[in-house]
Short mmCIF file of C-alpha atoms in Angstrom, two decimals:
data_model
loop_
_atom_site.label_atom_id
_atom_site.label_comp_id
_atom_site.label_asym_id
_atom_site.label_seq_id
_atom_site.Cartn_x
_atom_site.Cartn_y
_atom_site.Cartn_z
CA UNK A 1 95.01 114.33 109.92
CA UNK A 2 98.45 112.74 110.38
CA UNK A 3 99.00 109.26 111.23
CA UNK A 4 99.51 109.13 114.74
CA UNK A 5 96.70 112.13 115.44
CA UNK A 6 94.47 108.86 113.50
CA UNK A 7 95.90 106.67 115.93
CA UNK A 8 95.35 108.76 119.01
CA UNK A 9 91.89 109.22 118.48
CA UNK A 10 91.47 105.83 117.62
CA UNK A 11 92.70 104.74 120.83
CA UNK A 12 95.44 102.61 119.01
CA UNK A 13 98.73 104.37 120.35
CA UNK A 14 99.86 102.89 123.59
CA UNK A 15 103.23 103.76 123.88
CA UNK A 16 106.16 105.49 121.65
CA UNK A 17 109.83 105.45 122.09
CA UNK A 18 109.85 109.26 120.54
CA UNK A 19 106.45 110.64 119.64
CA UNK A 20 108.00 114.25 118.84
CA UNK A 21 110.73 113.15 116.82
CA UNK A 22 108.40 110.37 115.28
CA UNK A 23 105.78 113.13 114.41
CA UNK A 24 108.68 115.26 112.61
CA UNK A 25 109.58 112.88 110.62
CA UNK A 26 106.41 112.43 109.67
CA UNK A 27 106.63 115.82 108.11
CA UNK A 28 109.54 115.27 106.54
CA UNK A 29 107.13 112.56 103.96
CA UNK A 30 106.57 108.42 104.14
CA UNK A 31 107.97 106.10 105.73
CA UNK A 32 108.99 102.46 105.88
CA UNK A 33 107.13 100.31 108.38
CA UNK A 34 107.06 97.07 109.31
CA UNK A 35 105.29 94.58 111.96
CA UNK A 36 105.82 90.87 112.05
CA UNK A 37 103.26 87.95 112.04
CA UNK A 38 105.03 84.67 113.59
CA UNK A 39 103.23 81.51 111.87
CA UNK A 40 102.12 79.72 114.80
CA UNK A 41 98.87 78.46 113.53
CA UNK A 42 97.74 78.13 109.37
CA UNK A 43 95.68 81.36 110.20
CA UNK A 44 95.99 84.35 111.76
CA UNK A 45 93.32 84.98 114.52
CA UNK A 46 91.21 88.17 115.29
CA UNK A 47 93.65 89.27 118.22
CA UNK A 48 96.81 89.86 115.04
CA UNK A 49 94.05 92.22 113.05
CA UNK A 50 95.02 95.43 115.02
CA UNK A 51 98.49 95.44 114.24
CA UNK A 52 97.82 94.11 110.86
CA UNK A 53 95.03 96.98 110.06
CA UNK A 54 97.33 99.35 111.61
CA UNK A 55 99.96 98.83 108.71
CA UNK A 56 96.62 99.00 106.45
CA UNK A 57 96.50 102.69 107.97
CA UNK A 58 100.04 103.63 107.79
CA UNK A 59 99.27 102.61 103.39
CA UNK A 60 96.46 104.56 103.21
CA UNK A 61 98.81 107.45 104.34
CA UNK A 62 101.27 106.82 101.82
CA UNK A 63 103.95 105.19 103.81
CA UNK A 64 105.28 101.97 103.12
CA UNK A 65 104.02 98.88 105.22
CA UNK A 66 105.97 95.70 105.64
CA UNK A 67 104.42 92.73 106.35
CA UNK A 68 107.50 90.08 107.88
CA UNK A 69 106.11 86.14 108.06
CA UNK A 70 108.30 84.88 110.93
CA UNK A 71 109.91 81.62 109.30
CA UNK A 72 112.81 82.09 111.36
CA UNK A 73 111.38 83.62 114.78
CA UNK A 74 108.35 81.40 114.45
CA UNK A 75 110.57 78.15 114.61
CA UNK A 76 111.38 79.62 118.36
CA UNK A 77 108.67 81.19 119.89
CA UNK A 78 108.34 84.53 121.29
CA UNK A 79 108.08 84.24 124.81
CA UNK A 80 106.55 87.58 125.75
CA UNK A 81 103.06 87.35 127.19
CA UNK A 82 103.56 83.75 127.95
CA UNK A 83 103.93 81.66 130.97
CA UNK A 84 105.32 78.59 129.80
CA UNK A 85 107.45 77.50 126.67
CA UNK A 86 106.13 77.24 123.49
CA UNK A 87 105.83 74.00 121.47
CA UNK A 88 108.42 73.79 118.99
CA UNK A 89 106.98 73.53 114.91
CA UNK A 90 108.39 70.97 112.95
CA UNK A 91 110.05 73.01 109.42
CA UNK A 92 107.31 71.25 107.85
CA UNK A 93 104.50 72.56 109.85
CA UNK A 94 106.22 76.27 109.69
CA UNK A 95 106.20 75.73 105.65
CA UNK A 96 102.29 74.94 106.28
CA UNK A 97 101.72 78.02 108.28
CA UNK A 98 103.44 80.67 106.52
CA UNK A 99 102.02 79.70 103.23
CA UNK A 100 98.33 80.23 105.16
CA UNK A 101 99.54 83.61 106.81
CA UNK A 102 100.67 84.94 103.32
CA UNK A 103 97.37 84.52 102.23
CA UNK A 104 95.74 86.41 104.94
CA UNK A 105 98.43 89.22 104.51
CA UNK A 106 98.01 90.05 100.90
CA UNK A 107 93.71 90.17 101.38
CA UNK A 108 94.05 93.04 104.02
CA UNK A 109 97.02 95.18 102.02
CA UNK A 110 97.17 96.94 99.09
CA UNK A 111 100.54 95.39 97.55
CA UNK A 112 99.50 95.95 93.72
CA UNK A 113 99.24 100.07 93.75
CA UNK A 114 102.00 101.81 92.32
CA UNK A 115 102.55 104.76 94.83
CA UNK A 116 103.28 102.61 98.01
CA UNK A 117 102.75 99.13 97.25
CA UNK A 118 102.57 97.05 100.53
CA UNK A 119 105.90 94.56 100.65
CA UNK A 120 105.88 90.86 102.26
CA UNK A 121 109.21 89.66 103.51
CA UNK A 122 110.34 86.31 105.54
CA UNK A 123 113.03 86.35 107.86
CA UNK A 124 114.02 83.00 107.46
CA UNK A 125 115.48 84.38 103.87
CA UNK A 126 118.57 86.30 105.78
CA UNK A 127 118.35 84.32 109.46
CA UNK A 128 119.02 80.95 107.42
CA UNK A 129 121.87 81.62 105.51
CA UNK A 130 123.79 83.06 108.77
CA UNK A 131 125.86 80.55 111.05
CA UNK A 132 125.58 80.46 114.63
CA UNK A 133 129.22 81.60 115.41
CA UNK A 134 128.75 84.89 112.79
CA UNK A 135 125.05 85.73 114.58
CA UNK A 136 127.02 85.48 117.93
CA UNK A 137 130.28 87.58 116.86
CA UNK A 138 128.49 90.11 114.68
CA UNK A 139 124.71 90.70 116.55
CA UNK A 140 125.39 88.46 119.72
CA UNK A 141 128.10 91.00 120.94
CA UNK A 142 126.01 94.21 120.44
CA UNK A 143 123.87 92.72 123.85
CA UNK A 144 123.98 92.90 127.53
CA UNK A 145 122.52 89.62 129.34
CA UNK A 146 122.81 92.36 132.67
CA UNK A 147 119.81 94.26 129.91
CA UNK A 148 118.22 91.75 128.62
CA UNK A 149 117.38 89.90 131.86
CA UNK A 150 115.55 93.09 132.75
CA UNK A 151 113.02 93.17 129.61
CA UNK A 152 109.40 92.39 130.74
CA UNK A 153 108.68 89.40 128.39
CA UNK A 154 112.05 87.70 130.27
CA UNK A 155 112.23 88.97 133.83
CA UNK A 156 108.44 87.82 134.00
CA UNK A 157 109.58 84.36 132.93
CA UNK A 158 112.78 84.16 135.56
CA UNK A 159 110.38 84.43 138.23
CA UNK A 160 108.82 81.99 137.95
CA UNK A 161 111.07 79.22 139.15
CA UNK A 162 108.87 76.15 137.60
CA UNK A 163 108.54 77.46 134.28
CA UNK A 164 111.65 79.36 134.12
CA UNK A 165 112.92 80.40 130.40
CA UNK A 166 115.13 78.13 127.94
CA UNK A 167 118.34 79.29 126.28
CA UNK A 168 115.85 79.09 123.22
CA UNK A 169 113.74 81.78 124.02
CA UNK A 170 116.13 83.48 125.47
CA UNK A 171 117.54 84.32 122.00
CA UNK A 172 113.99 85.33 120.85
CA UNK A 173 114.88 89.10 121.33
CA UNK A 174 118.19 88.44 119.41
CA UNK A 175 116.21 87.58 116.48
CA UNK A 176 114.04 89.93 116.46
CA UNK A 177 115.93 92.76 116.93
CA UNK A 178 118.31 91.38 113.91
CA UNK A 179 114.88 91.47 111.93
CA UNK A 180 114.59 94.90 112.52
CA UNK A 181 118.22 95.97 111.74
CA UNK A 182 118.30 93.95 108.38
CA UNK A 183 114.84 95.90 107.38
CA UNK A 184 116.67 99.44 107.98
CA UNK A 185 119.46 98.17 106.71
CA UNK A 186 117.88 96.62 103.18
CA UNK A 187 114.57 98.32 102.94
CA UNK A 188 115.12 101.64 104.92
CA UNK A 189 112.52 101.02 107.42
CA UNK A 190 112.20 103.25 110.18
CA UNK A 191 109.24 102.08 112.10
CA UNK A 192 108.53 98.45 113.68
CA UNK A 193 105.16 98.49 115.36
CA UNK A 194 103.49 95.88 117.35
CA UNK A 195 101.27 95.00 121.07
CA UNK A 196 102.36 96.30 124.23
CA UNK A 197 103.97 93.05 124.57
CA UNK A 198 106.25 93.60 122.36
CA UNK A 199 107.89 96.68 123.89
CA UNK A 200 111.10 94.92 124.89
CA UNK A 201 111.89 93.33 121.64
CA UNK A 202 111.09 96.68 119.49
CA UNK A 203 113.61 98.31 122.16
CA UNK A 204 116.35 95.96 121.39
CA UNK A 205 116.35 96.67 117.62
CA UNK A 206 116.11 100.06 117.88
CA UNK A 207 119.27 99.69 119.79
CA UNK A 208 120.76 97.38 117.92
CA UNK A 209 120.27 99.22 114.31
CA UNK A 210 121.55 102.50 115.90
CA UNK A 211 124.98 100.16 117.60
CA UNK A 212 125.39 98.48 113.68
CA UNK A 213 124.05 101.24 111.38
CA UNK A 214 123.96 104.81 113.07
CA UNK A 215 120.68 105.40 112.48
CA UNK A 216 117.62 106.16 114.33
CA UNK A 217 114.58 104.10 113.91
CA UNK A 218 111.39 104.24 115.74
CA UNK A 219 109.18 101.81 118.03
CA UNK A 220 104.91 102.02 118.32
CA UNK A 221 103.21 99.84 120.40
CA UNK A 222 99.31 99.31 120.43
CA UNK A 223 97.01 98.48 122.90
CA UNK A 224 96.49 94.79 123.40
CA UNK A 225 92.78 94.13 123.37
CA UNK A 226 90.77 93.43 126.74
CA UNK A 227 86.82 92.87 127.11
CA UNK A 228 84.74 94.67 129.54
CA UNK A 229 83.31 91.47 130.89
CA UNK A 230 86.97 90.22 131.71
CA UNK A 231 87.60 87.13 129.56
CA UNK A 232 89.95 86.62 126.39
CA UNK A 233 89.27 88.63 123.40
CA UNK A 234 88.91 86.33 120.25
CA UNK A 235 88.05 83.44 122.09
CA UNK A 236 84.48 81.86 122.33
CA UNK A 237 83.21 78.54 123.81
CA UNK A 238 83.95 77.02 121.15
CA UNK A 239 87.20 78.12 120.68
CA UNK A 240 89.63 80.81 118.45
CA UNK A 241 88.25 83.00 116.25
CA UNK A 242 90.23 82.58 113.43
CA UNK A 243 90.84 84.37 109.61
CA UNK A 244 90.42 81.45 107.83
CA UNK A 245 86.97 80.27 106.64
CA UNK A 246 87.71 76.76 107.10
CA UNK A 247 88.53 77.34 110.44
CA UNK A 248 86.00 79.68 111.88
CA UNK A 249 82.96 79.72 109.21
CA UNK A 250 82.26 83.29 107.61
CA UNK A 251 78.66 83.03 109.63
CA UNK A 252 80.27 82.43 113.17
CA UNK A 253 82.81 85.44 112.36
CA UNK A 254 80.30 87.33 111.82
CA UNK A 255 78.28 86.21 114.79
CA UNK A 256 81.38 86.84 117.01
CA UNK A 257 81.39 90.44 116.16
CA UNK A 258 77.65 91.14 116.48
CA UNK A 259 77.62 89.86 119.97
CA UNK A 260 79.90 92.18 120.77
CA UNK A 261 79.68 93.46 124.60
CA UNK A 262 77.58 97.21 124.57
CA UNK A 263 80.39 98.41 126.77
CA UNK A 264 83.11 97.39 123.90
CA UNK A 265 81.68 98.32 120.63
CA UNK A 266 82.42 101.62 120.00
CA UNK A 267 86.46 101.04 121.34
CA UNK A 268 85.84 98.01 118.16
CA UNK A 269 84.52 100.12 116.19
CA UNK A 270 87.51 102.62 116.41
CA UNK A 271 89.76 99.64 116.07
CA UNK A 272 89.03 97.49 113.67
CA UNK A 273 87.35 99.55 111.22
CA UNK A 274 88.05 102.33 108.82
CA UNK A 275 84.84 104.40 109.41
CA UNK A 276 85.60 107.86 110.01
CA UNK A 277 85.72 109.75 113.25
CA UNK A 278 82.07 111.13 112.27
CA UNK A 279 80.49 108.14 111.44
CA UNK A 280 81.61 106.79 114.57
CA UNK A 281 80.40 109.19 116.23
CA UNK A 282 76.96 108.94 114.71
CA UNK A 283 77.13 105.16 115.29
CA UNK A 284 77.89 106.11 118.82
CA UNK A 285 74.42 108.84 119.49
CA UNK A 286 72.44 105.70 118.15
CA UNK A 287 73.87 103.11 120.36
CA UNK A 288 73.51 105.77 123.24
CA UNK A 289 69.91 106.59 122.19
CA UNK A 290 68.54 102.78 121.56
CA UNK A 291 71.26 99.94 122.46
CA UNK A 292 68.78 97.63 121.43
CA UNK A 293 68.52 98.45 117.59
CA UNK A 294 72.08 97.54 117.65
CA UNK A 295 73.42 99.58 114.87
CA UNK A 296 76.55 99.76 116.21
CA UNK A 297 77.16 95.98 116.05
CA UNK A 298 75.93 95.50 112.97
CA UNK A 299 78.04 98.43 111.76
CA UNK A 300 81.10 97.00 113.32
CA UNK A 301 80.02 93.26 111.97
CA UNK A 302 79.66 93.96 108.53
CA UNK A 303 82.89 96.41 108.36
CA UNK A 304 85.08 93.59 109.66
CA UNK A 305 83.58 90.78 108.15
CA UNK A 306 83.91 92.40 104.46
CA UNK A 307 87.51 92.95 105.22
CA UNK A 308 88.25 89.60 105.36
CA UNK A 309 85.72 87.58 103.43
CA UNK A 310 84.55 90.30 100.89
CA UNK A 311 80.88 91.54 100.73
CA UNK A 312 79.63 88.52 98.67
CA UNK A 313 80.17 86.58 101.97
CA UNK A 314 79.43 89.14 104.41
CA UNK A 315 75.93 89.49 102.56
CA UNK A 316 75.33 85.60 103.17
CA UNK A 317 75.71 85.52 106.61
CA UNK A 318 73.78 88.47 107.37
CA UNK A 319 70.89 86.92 105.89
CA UNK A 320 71.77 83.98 107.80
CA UNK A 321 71.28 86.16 110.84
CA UNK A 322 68.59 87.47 109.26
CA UNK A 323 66.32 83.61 108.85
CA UNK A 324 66.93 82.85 112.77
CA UNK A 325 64.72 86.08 113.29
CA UNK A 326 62.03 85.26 110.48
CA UNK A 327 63.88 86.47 106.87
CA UNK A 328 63.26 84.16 103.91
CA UNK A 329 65.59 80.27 103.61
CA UNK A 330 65.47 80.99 99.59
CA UNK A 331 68.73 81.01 98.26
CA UNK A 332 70.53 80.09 101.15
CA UNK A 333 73.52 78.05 100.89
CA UNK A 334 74.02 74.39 102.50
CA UNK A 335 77.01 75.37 104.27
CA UNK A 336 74.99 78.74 105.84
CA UNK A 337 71.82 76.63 106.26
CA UNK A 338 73.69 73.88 108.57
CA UNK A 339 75.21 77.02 110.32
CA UNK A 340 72.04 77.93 111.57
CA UNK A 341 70.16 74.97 112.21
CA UNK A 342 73.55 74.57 115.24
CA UNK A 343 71.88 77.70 116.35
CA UNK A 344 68.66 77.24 116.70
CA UNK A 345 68.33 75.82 120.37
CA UNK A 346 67.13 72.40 121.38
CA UNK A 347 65.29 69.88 123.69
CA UNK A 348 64.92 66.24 124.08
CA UNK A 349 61.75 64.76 124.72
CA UNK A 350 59.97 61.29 125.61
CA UNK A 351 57.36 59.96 123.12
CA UNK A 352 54.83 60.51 125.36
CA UNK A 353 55.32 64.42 125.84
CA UNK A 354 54.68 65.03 121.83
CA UNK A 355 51.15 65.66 121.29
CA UNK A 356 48.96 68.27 119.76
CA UNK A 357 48.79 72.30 119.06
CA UNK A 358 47.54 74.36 116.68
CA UNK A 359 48.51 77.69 115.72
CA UNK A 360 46.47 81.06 116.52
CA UNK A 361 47.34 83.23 114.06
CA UNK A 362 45.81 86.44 115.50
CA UNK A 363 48.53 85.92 117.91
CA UNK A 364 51.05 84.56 115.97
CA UNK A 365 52.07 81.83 117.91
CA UNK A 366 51.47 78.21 119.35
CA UNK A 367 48.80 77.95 121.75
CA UNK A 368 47.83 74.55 123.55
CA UNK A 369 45.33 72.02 123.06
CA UNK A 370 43.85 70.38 125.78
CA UNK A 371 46.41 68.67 127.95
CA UNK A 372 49.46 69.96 126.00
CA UNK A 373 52.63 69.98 127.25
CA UNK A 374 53.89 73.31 128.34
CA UNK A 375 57.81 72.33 127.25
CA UNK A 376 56.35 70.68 123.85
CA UNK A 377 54.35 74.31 123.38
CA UNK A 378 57.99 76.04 124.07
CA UNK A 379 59.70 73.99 121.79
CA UNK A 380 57.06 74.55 119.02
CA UNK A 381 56.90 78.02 119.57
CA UNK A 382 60.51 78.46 118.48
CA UNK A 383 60.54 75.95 115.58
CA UNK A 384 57.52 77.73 114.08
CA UNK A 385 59.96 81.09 113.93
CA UNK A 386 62.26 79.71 111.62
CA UNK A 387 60.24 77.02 109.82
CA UNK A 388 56.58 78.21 109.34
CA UNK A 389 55.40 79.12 106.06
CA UNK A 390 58.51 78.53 104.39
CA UNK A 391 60.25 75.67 101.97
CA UNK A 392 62.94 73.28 104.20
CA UNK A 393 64.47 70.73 103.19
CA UNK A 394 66.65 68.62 105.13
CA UNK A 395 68.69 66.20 103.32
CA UNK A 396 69.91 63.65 106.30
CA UNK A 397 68.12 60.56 107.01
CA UNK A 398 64.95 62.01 108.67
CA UNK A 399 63.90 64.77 106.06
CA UNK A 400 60.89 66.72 105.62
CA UNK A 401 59.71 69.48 104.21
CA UNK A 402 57.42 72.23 104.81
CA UNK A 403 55.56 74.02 102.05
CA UNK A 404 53.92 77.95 102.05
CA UNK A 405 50.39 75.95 101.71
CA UNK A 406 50.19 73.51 104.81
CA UNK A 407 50.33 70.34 102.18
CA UNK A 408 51.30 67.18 103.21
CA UNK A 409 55.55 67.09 103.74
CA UNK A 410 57.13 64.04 102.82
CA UNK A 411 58.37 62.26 105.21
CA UNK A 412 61.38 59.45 104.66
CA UNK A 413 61.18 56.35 106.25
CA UNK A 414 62.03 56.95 109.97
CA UNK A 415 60.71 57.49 113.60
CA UNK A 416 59.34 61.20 113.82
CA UNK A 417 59.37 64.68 112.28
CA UNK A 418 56.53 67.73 112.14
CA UNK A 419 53.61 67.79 109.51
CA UNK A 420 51.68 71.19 109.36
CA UNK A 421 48.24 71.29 108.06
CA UNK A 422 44.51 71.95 108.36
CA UNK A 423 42.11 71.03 110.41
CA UNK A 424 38.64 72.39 110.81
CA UNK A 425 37.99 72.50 114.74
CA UNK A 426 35.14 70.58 114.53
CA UNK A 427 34.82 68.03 117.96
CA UNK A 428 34.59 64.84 115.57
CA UNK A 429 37.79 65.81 113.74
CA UNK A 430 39.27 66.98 116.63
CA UNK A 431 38.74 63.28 117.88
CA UNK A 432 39.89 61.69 114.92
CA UNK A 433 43.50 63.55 115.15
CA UNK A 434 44.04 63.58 118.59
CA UNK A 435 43.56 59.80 118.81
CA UNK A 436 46.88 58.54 118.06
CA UNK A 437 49.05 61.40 116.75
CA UNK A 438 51.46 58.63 115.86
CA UNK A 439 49.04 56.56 113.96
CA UNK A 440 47.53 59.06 112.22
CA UNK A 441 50.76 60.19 110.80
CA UNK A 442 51.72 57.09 109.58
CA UNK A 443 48.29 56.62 108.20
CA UNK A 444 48.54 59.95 105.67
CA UNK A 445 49.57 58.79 102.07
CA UNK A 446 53.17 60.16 100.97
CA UNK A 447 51.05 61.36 97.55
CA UNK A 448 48.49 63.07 99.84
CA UNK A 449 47.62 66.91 98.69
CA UNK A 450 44.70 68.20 100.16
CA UNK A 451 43.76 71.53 98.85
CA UNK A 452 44.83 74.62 100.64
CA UNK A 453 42.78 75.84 103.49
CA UNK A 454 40.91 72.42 103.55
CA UNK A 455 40.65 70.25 106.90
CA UNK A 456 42.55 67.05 106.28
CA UNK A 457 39.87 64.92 107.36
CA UNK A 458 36.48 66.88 106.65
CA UNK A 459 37.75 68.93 103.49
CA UNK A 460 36.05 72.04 105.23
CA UNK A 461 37.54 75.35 104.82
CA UNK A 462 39.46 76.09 107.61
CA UNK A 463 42.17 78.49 108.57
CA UNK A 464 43.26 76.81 111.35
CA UNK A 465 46.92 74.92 111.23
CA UNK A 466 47.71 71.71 113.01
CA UNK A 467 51.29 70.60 113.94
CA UNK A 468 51.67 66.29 114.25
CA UNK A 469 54.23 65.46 115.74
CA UNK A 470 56.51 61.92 116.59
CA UNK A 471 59.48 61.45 118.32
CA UNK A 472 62.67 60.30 116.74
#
């Protein structure tokens, strides 16, 4: 299967400036591509993976990818797809950003193999050394305002009489095109790919390379990614997915992914994976058969997330997924642990809503007491998923722990927390706990180990669990 017949199935080839002549020369052997990556963030997000994995493709092929870190565009701003000006980067800022992008760039190529290593190239190292006057006599010249006024990314902007487009911008396409002339020029690329968004700026270099060089290049756009439910891809409520770890935690990527929209997986799966067109396809019969076992997702979340953490990482937060539905908190790191607990939902209470359940465990969950409180039942019933019968340890202020035998947690200095243990069901007991829930839970030596199975106040056998409870 050729490139582009990888691409077409894929759903990744929107548009082409010569798909016949592109797929001849495909025959012909490898090729140089290239796709650039302006710096204007220290990460990349998820939205710059397609084009990025794309060039990943175009390796495993055997052609030659070139990965271009836009010191020299990204101190302008590409204005296609946007409605108002960018904000300008200090040099400082750019030096920041590149040196985060690089990072990203050499984790998702190959550019140690010795067939068709994977090459990564700044502009600012042949923009820079250029003056003004020579960029507007020797690449300046080659362009028509009457042309350029009619790209998309431009004519879009000049509509709109309050945003309107600076002389800054303006130039974008100028620079970009220039990017793509010195690449065929230098490096004998062929092929620049990038969004749909792009389509104008491609254009101009390919016109541009065959004005300066005589040569005929190639433009590929892909699809820029939508949602079914209408809003922003990579976004979430809390903000940008991003690349970087210290920006978006290796959990909440992988999150993002596995709440992926059942209408949108699939088109994911095709592009931002390299599973093959079968196992897709099986993927595909299961999520058709039983959405709800979600194999698709978690497919499509582990694929992506190993990509760009590694497996060590993608293993951790799948069993941090994993705990919020009942796995085991052994093991777990800090960092993944405090991930969760933001999950786990929450409610504030008065003091005098906290009072007493016990647990049935024939039905595996909290059932009332008399006079409990219906929300206080709710809000035990989903602590007990992640919490019961297993070690915590919480090392703020207010810590406790919980233990596999219903002993006695300790409990720091403070004003509330949960204690889990025994109690018999006798009336008198009953009395004797449900007096003052507060009281009694200060009353319980720190040192205090009753045996397992034994009520706290009788020492009966029992295998009945109690939950005390006090308000912060």
């Amino acid at each position: 299967m050729s490139i582009l017949e990888e691409l077409q199935w894929r759903g990744l080839l929107a548009d082409c400036t010569d798909p016949v002549a592109l797929a001849k020369r495909f025959v012909e052997g490898p090729i140089t591509v290239y796709c650039g990556f302006d710096p204007t963030a220290d990460s990349l997000h998820v939205g710059s993976m397609v084009p990025l994995l794309t060039l990943r493709r175009f390796q495993l092929q055997g052609h030659h990818p070139i990965a271009l870190a836009g010191g020299a565009t990204g101190s302008i701003g590409d204005p296609s797809g946007k409605t108002q000006e960018r904000q300008l980067l200090t040099r400082e800022v750019l030096a920041g950003n590149i040196a985060g992008v690089k990072t990203q760039l050499k984790k998702l190529l190959d550019f140690d193999t010795k067939t068709n290593p994977a090459q990564l190239l700044d502009n600012i190292s042949w923009t820079e050394p250029m003056s003004y006057l020579d960029f507007l006599r020797d690449i300046g010249k080659h362009f028509s305002v009457n042309q350029m006024v009619g790209k998309e990314s431009v004519r879009a902007r000049m509509e709109d009489r309050e945003a309107g487009i600076s002389y800054t911008e303006f130039s974008y396409m100028l620079l970009q095109a220039f990017d793509f002339y010195v690449l065929c020029r230098d490096y004998l690329c062929e092929l620049q790919i990038g969004g749909t968004d792009q389509w104008g700026n491609i254009t101009a270099g390919i016109d541009l390379t065959r004005r300066k060089l005589g040569r005929t290049v190639y433009g590929l756009t892909l699809p820029l990614i939508t949602k079914s439910d209408g809003t922003k891809f990579g976004k979430t409520e809390s903000g940008t997915v991003w690349l970087d770890a210290r920006r978006t935690s290796v959990y909440k990527f992988y999150q993002f992914w596995i709440r992926t929209d059942d209408r949108d997986v699939i088109r994911y799966l095709n592009y931002f994976t390299f599973l093959s067109q079968d196992e897709i396809s099986a993927l595909q019969a299961q999520h058709s058969e039983n959405a709800g076992a979600r194999a698709a997702h978690k497919a499509l979340a582990r694929a992506v997330t190993d990509l760009v953490h590694g497996p060590d990482a993608t293993a951790e937060a799948v069993r941090a997924s994993d705990i919020l539905f009942g796995g085991e908190l052994s093991g777990i790191s800090e960092n993944i642990f405090n991930e969760i607990v933001g999950e786990v939902p929450t409610k504030d209470l008065e003091k005098s809503q906290l009072v007493l359940a016990r647990r049935d465990n024939r039905e595996k969950t909290m059932v009332p007491l008399e006079g409990v409180d219906r929300a206080v039942l709710e809000m035990l019933n989903t602590i007990q998923k992640a919490l019961y019968d297993r070690a915590l340890e919480f090392r703020e202020k207010h810590t406790y722990r919980v233990d596999d035998y219903g002993k006695f947690p300790e409990i720091l200095d403070g004003e509330g927390g949960f204690l889990w243990s025994h109690w018999c069901g006798s009336g008198e007991c009953e009395e004797q706990v449900k007096d003052e829930t507060k009281a009694t839970i200060r009353n319980i030596p720190r040192d205090s180990q009753p045996e397992e199975g034994k009520c706290i106040k009788c020492g009966e056998r029992s295998e009945r669990r109690v939950i005390f409870a006090r308000a912060y």
